[in-house]
mmCIF file with all atom_site columns, C-alpha atoms and ligand atoms in Angstrom:
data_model
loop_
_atom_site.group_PDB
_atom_site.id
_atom_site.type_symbol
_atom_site.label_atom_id
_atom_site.label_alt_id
_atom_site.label_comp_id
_atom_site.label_asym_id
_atom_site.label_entity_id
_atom_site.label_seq_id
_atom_site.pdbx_PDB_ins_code
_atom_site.Cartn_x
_atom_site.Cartn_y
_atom_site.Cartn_z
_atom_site.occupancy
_atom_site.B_iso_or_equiv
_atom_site.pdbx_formal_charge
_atom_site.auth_seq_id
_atom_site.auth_comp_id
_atom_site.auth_asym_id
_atom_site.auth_atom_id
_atom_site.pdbx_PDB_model_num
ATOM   1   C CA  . UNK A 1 1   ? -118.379 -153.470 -4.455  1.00 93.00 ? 1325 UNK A CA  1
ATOM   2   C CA  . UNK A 1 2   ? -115.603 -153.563 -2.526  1.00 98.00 ? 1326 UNK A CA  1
ATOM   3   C CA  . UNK A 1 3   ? -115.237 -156.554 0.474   1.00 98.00 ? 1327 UNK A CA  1
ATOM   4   C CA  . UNK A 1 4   ? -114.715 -154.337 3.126   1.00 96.00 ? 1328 UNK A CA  1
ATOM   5   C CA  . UNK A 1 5   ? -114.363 -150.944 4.264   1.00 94.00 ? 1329 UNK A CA  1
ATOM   6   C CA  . UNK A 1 6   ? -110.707 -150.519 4.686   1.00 96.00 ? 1330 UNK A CA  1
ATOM   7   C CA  . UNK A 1 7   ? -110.483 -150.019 0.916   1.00 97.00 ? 1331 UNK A CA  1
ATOM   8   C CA  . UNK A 1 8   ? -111.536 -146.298 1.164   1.00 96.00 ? 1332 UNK A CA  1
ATOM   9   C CA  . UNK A 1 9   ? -107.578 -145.671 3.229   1.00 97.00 ? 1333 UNK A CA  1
ATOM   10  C CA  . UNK A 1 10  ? -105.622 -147.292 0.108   1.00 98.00 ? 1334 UNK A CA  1
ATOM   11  C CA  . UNK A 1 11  ? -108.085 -145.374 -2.046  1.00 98.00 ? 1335 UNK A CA  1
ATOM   12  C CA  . UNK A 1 12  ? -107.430 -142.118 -0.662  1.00 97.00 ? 1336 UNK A CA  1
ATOM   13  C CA  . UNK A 1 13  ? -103.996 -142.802 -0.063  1.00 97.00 ? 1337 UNK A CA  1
ATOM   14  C CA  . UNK A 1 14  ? -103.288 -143.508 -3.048  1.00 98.00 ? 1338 UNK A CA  1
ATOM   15  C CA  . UNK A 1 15  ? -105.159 -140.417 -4.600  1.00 98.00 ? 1339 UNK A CA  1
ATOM   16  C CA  . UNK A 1 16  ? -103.001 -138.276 -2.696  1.00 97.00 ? 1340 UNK A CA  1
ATOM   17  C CA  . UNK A 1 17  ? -99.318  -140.177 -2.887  1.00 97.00 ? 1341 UNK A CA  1
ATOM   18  C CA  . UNK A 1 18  ? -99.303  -142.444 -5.831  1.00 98.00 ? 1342 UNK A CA  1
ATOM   19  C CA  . UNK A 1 19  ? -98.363  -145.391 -4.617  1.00 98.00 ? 1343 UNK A CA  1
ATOM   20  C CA  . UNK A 1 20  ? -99.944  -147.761 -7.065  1.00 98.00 ? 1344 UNK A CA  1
ATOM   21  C CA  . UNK A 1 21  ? -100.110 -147.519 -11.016 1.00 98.00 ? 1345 UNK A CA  1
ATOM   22  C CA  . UNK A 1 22  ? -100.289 -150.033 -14.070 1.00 98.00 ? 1346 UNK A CA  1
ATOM   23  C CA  . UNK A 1 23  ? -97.535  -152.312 -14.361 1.00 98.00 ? 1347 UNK A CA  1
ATOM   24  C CA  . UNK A 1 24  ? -96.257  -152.797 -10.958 1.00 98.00 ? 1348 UNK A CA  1
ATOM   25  C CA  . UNK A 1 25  ? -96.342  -155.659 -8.824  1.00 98.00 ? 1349 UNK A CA  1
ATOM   26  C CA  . UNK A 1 26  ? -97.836  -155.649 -5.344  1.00 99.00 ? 1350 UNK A CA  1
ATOM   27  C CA  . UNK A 1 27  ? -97.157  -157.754 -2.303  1.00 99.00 ? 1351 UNK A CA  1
ATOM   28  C CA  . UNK A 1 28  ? -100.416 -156.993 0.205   1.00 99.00 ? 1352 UNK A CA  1
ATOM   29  C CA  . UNK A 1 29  ? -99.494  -158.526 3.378   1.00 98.00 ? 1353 UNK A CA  1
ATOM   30  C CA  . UNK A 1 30  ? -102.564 -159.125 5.448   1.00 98.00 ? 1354 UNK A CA  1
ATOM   31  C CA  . UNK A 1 31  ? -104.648 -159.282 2.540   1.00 98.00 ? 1355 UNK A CA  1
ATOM   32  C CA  . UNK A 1 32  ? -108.386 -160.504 3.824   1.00 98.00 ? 1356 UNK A CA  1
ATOM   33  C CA  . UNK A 1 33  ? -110.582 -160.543 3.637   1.00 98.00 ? 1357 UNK A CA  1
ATOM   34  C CA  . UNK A 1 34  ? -109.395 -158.321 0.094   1.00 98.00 ? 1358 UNK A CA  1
ATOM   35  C CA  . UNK A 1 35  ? -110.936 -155.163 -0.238  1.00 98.00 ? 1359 UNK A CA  1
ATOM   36  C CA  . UNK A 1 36  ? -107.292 -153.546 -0.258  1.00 98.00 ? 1360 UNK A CA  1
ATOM   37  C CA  . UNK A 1 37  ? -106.289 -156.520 -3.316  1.00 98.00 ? 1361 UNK A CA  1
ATOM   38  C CA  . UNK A 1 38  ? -109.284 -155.324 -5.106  1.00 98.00 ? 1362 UNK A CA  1
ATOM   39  C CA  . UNK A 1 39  ? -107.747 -151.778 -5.345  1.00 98.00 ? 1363 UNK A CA  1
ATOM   40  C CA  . UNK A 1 40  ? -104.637 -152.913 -6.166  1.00 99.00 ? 1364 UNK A CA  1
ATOM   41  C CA  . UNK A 1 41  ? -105.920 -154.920 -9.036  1.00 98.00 ? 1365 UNK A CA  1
ATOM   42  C CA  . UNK A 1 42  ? -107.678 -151.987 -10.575 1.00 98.00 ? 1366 UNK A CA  1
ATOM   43  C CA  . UNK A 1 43  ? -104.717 -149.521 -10.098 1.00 98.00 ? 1367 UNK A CA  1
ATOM   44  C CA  . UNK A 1 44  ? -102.214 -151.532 -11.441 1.00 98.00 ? 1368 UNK A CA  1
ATOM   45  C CA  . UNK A 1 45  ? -104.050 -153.497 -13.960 1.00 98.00 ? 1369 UNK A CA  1
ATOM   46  C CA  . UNK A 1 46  ? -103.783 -156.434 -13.066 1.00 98.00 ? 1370 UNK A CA  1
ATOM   47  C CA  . UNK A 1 47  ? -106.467 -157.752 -15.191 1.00 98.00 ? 1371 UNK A CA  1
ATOM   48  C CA  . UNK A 1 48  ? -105.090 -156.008 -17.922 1.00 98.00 ? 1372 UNK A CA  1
ATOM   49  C CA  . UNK A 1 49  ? -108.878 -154.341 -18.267 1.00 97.00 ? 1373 UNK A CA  1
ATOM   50  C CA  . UNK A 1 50  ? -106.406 -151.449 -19.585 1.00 97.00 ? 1374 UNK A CA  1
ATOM   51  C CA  . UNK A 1 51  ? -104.541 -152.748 -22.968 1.00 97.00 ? 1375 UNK A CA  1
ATOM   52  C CA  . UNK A 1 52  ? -103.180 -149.517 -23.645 1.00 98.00 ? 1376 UNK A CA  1
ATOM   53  C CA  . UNK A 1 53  ? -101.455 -149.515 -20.191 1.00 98.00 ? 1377 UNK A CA  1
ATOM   54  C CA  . UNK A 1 54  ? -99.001  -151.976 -18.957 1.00 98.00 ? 1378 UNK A CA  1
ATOM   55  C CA  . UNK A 1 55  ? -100.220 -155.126 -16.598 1.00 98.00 ? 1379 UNK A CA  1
ATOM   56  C CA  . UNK A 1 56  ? -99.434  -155.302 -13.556 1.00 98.00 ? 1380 UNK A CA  1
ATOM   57  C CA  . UNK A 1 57  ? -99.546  -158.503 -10.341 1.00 98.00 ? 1381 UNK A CA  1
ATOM   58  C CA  . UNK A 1 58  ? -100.777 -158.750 -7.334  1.00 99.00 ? 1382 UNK A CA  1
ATOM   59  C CA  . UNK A 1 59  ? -100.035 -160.621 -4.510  1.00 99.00 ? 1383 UNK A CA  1
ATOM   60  C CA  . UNK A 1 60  ? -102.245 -161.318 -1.159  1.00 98.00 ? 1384 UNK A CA  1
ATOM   61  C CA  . UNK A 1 61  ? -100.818 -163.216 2.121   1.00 98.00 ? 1385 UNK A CA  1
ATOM   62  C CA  . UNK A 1 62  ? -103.093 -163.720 4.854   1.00 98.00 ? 1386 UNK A CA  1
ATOM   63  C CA  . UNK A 1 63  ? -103.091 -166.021 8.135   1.00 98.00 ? 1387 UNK A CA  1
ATOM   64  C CA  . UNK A 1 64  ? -106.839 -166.714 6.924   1.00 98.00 ? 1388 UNK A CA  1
ATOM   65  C CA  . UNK A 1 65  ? -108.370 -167.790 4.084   1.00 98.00 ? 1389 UNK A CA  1
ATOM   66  C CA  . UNK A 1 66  ? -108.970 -165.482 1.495   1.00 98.00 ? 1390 UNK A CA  1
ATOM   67  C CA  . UNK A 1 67  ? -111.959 -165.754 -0.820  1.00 98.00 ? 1391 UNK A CA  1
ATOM   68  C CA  . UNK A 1 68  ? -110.908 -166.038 -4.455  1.00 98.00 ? 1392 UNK A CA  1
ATOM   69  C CA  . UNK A 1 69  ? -110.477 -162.305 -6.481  1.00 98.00 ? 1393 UNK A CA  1
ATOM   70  C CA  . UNK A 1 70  ? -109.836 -161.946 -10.347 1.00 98.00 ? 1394 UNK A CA  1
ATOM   71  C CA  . UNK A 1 71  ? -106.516 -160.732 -10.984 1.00 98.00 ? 1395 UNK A CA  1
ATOM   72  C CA  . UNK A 1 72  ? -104.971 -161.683 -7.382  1.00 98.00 ? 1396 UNK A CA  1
ATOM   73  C CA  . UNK A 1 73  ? -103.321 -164.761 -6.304  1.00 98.00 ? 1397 UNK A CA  1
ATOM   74  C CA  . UNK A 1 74  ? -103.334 -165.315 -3.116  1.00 98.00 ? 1398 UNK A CA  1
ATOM   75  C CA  . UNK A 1 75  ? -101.470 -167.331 -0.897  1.00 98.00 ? 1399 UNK A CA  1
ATOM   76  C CA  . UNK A 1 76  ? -104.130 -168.002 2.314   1.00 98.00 ? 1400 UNK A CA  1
ATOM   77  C CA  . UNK A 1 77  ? -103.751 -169.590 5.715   1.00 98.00 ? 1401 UNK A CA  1
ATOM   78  C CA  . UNK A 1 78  ? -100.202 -168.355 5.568   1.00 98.00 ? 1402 UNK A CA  1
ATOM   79  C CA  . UNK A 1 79  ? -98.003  -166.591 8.772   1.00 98.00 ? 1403 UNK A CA  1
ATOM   80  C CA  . UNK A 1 80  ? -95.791  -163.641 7.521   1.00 98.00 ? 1404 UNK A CA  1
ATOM   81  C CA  . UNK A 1 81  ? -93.479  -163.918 9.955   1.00 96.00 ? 1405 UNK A CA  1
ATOM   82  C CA  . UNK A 1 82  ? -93.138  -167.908 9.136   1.00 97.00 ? 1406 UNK A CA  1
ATOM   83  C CA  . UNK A 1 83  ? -89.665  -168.531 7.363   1.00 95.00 ? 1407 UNK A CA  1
ATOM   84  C CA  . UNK A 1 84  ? -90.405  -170.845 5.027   1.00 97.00 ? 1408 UNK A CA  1
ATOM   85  C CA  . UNK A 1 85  ? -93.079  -167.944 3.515   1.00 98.00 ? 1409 UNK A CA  1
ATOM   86  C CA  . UNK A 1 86  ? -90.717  -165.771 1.838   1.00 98.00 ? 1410 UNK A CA  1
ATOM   87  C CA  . UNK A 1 87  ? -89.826  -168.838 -0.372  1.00 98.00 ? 1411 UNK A CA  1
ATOM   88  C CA  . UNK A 1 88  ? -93.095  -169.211 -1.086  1.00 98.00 ? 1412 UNK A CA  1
ATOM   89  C CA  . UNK A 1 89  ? -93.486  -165.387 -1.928  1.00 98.00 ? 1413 UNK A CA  1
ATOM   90  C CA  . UNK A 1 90  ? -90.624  -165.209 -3.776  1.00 98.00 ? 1414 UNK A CA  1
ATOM   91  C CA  . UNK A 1 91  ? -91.786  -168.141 -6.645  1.00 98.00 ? 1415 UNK A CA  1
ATOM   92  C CA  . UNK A 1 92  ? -95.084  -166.599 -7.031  1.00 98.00 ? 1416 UNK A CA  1
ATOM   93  C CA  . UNK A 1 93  ? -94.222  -162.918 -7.638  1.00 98.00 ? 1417 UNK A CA  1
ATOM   94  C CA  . UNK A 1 94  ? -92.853  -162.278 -11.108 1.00 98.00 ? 1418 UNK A CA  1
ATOM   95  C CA  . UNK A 1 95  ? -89.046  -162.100 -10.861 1.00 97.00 ? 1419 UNK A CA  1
ATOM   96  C CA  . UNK A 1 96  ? -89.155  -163.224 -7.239  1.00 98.00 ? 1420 UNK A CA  1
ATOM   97  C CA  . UNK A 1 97  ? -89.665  -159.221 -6.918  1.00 98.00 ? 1421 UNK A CA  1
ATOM   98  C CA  . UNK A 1 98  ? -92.289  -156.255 -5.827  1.00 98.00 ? 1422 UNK A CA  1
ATOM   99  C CA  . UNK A 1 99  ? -92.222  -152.587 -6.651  1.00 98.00 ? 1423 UNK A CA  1
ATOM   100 C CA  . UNK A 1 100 ? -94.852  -152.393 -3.485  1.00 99.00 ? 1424 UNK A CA  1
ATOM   101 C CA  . UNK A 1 101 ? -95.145  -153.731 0.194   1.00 98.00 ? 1425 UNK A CA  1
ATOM   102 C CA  . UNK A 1 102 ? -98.358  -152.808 1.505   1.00 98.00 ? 1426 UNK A CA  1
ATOM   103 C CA  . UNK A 1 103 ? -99.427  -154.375 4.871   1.00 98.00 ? 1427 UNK A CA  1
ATOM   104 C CA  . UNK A 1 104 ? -102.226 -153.864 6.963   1.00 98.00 ? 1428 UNK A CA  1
ATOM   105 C CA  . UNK A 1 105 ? -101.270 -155.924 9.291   1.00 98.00 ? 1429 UNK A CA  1
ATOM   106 C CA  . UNK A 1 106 ? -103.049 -156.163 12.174  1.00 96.00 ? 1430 UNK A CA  1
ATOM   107 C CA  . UNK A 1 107 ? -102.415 -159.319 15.302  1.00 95.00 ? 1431 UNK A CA  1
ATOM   108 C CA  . UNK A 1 108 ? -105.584 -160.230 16.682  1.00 92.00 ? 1432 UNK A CA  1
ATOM   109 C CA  . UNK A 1 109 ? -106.033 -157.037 19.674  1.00 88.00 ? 1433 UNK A CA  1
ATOM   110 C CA  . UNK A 1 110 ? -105.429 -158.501 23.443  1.00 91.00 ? 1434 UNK A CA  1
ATOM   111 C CA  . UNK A 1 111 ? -107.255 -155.194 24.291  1.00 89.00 ? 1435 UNK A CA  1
ATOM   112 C CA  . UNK A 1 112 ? -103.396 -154.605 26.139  1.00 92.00 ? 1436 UNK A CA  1
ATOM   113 C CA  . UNK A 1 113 ? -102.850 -151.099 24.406  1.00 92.00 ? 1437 UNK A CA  1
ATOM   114 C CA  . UNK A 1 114 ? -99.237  -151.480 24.506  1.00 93.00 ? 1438 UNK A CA  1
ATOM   115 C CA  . UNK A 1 115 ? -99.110  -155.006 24.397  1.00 94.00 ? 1439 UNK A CA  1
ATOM   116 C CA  . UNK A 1 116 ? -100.859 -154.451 20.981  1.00 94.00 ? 1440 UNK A CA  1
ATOM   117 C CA  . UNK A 1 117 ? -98.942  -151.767 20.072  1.00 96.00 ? 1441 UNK A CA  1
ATOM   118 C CA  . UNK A 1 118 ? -95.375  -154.249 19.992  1.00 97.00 ? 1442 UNK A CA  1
ATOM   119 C CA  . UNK A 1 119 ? -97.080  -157.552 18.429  1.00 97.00 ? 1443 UNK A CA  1
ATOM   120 C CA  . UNK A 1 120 ? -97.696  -154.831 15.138  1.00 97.00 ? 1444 UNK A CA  1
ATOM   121 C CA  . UNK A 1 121 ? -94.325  -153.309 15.397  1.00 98.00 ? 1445 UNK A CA  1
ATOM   122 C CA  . UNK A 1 122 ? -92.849  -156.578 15.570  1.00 97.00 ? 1446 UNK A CA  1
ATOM   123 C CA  . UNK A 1 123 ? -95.145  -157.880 12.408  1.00 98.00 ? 1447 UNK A CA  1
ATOM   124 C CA  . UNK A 1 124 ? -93.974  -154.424 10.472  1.00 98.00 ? 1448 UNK A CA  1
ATOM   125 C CA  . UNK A 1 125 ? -90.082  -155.308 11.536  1.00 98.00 ? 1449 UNK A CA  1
ATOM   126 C CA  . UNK A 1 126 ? -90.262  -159.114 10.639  1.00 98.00 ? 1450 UNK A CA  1
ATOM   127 C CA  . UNK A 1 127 ? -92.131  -157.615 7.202   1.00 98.00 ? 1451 UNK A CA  1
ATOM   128 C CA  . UNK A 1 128 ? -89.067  -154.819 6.756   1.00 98.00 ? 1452 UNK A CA  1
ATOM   129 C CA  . UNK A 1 129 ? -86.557  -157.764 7.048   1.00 97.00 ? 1453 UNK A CA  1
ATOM   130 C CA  . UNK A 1 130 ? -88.171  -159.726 4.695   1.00 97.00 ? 1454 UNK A CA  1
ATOM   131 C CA  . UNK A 1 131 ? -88.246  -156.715 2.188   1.00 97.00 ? 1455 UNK A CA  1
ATOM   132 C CA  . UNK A 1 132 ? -84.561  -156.643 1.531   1.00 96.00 ? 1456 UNK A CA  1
ATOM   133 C CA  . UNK A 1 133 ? -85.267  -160.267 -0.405  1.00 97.00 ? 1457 UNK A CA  1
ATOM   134 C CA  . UNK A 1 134 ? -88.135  -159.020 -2.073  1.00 98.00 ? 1458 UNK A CA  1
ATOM   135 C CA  . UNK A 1 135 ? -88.046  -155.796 -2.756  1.00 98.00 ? 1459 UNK A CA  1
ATOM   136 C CA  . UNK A 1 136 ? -87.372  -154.001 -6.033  1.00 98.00 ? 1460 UNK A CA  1
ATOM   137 C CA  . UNK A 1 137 ? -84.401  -150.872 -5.408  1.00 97.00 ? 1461 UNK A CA  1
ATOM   138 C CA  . UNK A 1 138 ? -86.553  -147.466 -5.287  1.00 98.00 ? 1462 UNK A CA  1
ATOM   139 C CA  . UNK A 1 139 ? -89.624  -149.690 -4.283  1.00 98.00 ? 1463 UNK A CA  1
ATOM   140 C CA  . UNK A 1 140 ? -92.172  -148.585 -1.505  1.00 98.00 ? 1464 UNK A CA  1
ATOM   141 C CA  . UNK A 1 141 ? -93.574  -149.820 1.382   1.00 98.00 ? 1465 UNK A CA  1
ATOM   142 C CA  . UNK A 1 142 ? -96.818  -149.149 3.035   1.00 98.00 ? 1466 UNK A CA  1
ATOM   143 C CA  . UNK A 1 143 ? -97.627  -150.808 6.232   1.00 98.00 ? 1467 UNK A CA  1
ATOM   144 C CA  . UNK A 1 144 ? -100.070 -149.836 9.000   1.00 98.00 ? 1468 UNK A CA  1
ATOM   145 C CA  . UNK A 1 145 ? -98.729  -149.277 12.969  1.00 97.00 ? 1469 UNK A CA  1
ATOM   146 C CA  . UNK A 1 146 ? -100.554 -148.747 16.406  1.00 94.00 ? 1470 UNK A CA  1
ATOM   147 C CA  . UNK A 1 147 ? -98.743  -145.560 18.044  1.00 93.00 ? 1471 UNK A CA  1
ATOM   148 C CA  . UNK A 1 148 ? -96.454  -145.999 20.991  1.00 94.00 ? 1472 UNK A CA  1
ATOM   149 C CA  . UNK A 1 149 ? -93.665  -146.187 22.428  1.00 95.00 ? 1473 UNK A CA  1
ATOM   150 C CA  . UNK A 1 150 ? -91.774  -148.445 19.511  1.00 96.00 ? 1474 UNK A CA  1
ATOM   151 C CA  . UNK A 1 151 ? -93.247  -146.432 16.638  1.00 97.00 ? 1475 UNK A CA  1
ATOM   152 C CA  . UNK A 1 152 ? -90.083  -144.254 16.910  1.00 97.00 ? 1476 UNK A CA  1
ATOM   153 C CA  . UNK A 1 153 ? -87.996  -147.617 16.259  1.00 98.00 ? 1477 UNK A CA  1
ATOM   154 C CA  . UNK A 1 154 ? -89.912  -148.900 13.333  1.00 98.00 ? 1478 UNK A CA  1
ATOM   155 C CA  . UNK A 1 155 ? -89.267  -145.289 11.698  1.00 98.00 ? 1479 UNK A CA  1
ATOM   156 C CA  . UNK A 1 156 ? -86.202  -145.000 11.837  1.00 98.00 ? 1480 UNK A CA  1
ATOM   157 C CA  . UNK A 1 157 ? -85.324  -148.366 10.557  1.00 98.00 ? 1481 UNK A CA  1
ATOM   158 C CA  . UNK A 1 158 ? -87.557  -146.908 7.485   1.00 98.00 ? 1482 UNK A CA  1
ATOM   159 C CA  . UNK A 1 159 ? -85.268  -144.141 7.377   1.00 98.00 ? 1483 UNK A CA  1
ATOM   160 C CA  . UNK A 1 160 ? -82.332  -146.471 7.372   1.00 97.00 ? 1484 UNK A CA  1
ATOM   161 C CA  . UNK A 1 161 ? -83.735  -147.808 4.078   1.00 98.00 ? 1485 UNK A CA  1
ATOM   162 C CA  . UNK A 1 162 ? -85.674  -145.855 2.250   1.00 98.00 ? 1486 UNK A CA  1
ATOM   163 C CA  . UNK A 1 163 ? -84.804  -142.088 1.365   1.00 98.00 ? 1487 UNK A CA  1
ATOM   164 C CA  . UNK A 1 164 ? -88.835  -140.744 1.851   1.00 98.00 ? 1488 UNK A CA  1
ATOM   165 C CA  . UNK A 1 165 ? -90.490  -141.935 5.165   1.00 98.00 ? 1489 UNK A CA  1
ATOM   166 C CA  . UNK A 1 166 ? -94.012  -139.931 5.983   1.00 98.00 ? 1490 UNK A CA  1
ATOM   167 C CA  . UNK A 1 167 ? -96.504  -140.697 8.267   1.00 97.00 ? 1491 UNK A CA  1
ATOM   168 C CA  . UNK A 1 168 ? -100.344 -140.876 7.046   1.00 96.00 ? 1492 UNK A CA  1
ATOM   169 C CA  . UNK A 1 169 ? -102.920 -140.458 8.670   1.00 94.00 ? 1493 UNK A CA  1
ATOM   170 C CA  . UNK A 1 170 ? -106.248 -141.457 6.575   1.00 90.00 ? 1494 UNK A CA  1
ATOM   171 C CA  . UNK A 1 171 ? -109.261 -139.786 7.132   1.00 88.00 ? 1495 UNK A CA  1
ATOM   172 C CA  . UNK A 1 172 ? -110.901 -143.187 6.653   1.00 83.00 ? 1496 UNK A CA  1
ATOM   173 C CA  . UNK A 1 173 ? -108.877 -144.078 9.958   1.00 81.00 ? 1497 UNK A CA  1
ATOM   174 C CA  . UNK A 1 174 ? -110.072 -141.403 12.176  1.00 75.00 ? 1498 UNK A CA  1
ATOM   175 C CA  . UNK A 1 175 ? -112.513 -143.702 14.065  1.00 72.00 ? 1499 UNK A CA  1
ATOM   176 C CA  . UNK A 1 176 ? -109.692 -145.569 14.955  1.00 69.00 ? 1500 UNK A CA  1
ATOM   177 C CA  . UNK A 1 177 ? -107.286 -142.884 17.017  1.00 74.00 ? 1501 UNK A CA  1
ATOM   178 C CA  . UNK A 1 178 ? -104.271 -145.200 17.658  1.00 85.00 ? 1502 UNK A CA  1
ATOM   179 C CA  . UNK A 1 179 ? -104.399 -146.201 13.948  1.00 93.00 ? 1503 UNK A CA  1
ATOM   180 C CA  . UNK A 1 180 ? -101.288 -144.676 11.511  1.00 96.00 ? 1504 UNK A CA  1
ATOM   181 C CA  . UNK A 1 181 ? -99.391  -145.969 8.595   1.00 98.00 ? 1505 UNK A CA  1
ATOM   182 C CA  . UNK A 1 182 ? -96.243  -145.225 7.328   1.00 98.00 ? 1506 UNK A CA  1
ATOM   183 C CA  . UNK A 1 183 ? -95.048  -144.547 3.459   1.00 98.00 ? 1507 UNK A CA  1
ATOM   184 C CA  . UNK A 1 184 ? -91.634  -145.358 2.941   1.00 98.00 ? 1508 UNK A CA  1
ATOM   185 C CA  . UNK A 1 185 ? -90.536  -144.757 -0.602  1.00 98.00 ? 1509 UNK A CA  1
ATOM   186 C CA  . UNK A 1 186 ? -86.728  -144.980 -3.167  1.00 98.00 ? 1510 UNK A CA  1
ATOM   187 C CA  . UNK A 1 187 ? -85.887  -148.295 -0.792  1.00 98.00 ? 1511 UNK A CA  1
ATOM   188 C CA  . UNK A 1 188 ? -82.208  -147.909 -1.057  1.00 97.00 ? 1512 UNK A CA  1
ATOM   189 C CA  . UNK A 1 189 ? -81.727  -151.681 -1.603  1.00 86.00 ? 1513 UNK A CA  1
ATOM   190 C CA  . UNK A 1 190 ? -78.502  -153.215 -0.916  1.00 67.00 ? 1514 UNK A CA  1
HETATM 191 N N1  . LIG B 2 .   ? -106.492 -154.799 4.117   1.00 67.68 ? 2954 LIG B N1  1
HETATM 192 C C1  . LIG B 2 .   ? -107.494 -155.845 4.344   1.00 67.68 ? 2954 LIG B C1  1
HETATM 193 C C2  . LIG B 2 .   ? -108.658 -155.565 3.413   1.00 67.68 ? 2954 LIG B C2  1
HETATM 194 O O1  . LIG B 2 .   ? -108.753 -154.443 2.922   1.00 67.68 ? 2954 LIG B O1  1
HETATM 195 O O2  . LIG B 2 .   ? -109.463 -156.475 3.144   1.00 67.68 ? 2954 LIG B O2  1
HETATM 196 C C3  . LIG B 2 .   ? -107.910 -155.876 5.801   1.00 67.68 ? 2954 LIG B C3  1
HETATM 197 C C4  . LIG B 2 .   ? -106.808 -156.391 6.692   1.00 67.68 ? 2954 LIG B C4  1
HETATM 198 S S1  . LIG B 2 .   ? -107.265 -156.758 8.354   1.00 67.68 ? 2954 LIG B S1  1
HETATM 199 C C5  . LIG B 2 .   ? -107.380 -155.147 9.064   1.00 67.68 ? 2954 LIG B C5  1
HETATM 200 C C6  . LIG B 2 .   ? -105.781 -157.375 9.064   1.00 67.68 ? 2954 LIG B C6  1
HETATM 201 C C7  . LIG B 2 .   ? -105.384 -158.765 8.607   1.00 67.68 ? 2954 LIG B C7  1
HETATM 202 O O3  . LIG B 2 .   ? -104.031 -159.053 9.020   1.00 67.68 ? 2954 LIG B O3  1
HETATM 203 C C8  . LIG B 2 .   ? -106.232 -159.892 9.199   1.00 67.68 ? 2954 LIG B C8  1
HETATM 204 O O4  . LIG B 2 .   ? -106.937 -160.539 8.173   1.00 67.68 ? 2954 LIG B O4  1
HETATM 205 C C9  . LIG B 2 .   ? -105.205 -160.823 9.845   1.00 67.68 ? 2954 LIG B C9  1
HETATM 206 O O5  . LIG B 2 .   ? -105.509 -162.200 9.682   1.00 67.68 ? 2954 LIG B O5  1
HETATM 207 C C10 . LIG B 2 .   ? -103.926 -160.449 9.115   1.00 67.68 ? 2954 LIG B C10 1
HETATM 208 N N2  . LIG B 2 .   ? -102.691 -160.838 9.804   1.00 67.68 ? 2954 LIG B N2  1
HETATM 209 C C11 . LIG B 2 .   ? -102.351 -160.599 11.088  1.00 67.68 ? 2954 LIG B C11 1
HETATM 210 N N3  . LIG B 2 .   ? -101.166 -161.154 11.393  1.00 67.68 ? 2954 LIG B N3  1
HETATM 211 C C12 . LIG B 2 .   ? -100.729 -161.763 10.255  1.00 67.68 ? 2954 LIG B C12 1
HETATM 212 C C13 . LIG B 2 .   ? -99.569  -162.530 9.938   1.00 67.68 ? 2954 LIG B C13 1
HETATM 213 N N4  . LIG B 2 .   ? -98.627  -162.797 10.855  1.00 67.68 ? 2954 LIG B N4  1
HETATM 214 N N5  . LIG B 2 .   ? -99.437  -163.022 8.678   1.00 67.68 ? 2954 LIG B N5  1
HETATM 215 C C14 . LIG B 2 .   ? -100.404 -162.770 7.752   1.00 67.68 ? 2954 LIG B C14 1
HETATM 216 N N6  . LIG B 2 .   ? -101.515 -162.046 8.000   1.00 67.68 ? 2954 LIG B N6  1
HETATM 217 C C15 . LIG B 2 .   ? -101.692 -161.550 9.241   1.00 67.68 ? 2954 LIG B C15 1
#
């Protein structure tokens, strides 16, 4: 049931590290066309399905549209990297804040490896600034990279800001060789 295939990553991610249980809020940046929303709904119950568990939100930001998915809101046809879109983040999430930035990101591929490769890292930095507005102290961030020769870069601004970075490496990705994400977790806020 789930819109698309990518879901299985977050799923098994998730089995193995935890990133997602009832009562947080989610931000999911690059959200269509929603299979990754759906699993956030379910794992932090955002439908409240649960009662005996707390409720959690979830948020989906995509440059296209997004069909519509109980338990999300989404805010479609919308550029990350656009400045006046963390204002419109901020009023929709509860408090203004997230417990969880996931992003899997991805610019539309020139088929230039490297070229590629930057356009992501710079999505991923753009999304790390952003993250010191939005994001809850201890709070995690997931967000998907294209190895090369910047990945170094992105990773240790993670390390800058969070005390846990790992790299992951889903065996739902392995088709896709260039294809990594890191898990940054305990954002040291400011
Ligand atoms: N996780 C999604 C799912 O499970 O349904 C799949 C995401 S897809 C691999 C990558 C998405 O990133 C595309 O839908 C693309 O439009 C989006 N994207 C790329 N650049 C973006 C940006 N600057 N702002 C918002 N979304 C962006």
């Amino acid at each position: 049931h789930y819109r698309c295939r990518s879901a299985f990553k977050l799923l098994e991610i998730d089995d193995k590290l935890c990133v997602l249980r009832p009562g947080l809020s989610v931000l999911d940046c690059g959200a269509a066309p929603g299979a990754w929303s759906q699993v956030a709904v379910e794992r932090v119950n955002a439908l409240g399905t649960d009662p005996s568990v707390p409720m959690g939100f979830v948020l989906g930001v995509d440059l296209l549209r997004i069909s519509p998915l109980e338990g999300a809101v989404f805010l479609s046809e919308t550029d990350i990297a656009d400045p006046s879109t963390l204002r419109a983040i901020q009023s929709l999430l509860p408090l203004g804040k997230a417990d969880v930035i996931l992003s899997d990101m991805a610019p539309n591929a020139t088929g230039i490896k490297e070229l590629d490769h930057q356009k992501l890292i710079n999505l991923c930095l753009g999304l790390l600034d952003i993250s010191q507005s939005i994001l809850k102290p201890k709070g995690t961030m997931l967000c998907k990279f294209w190895d090369g020769s910047e990945a170094r870069l992105l990773q240790n601004r993670l390390k800058e800001q969070f005390q846990d970075v790992r790299t992951i490496k889903p065996q739902a990705s392995r088709k896709d060789s260039a294809e990594s994400y890191y898990l940054a977790r305990l954002y040291r806020g400011k």
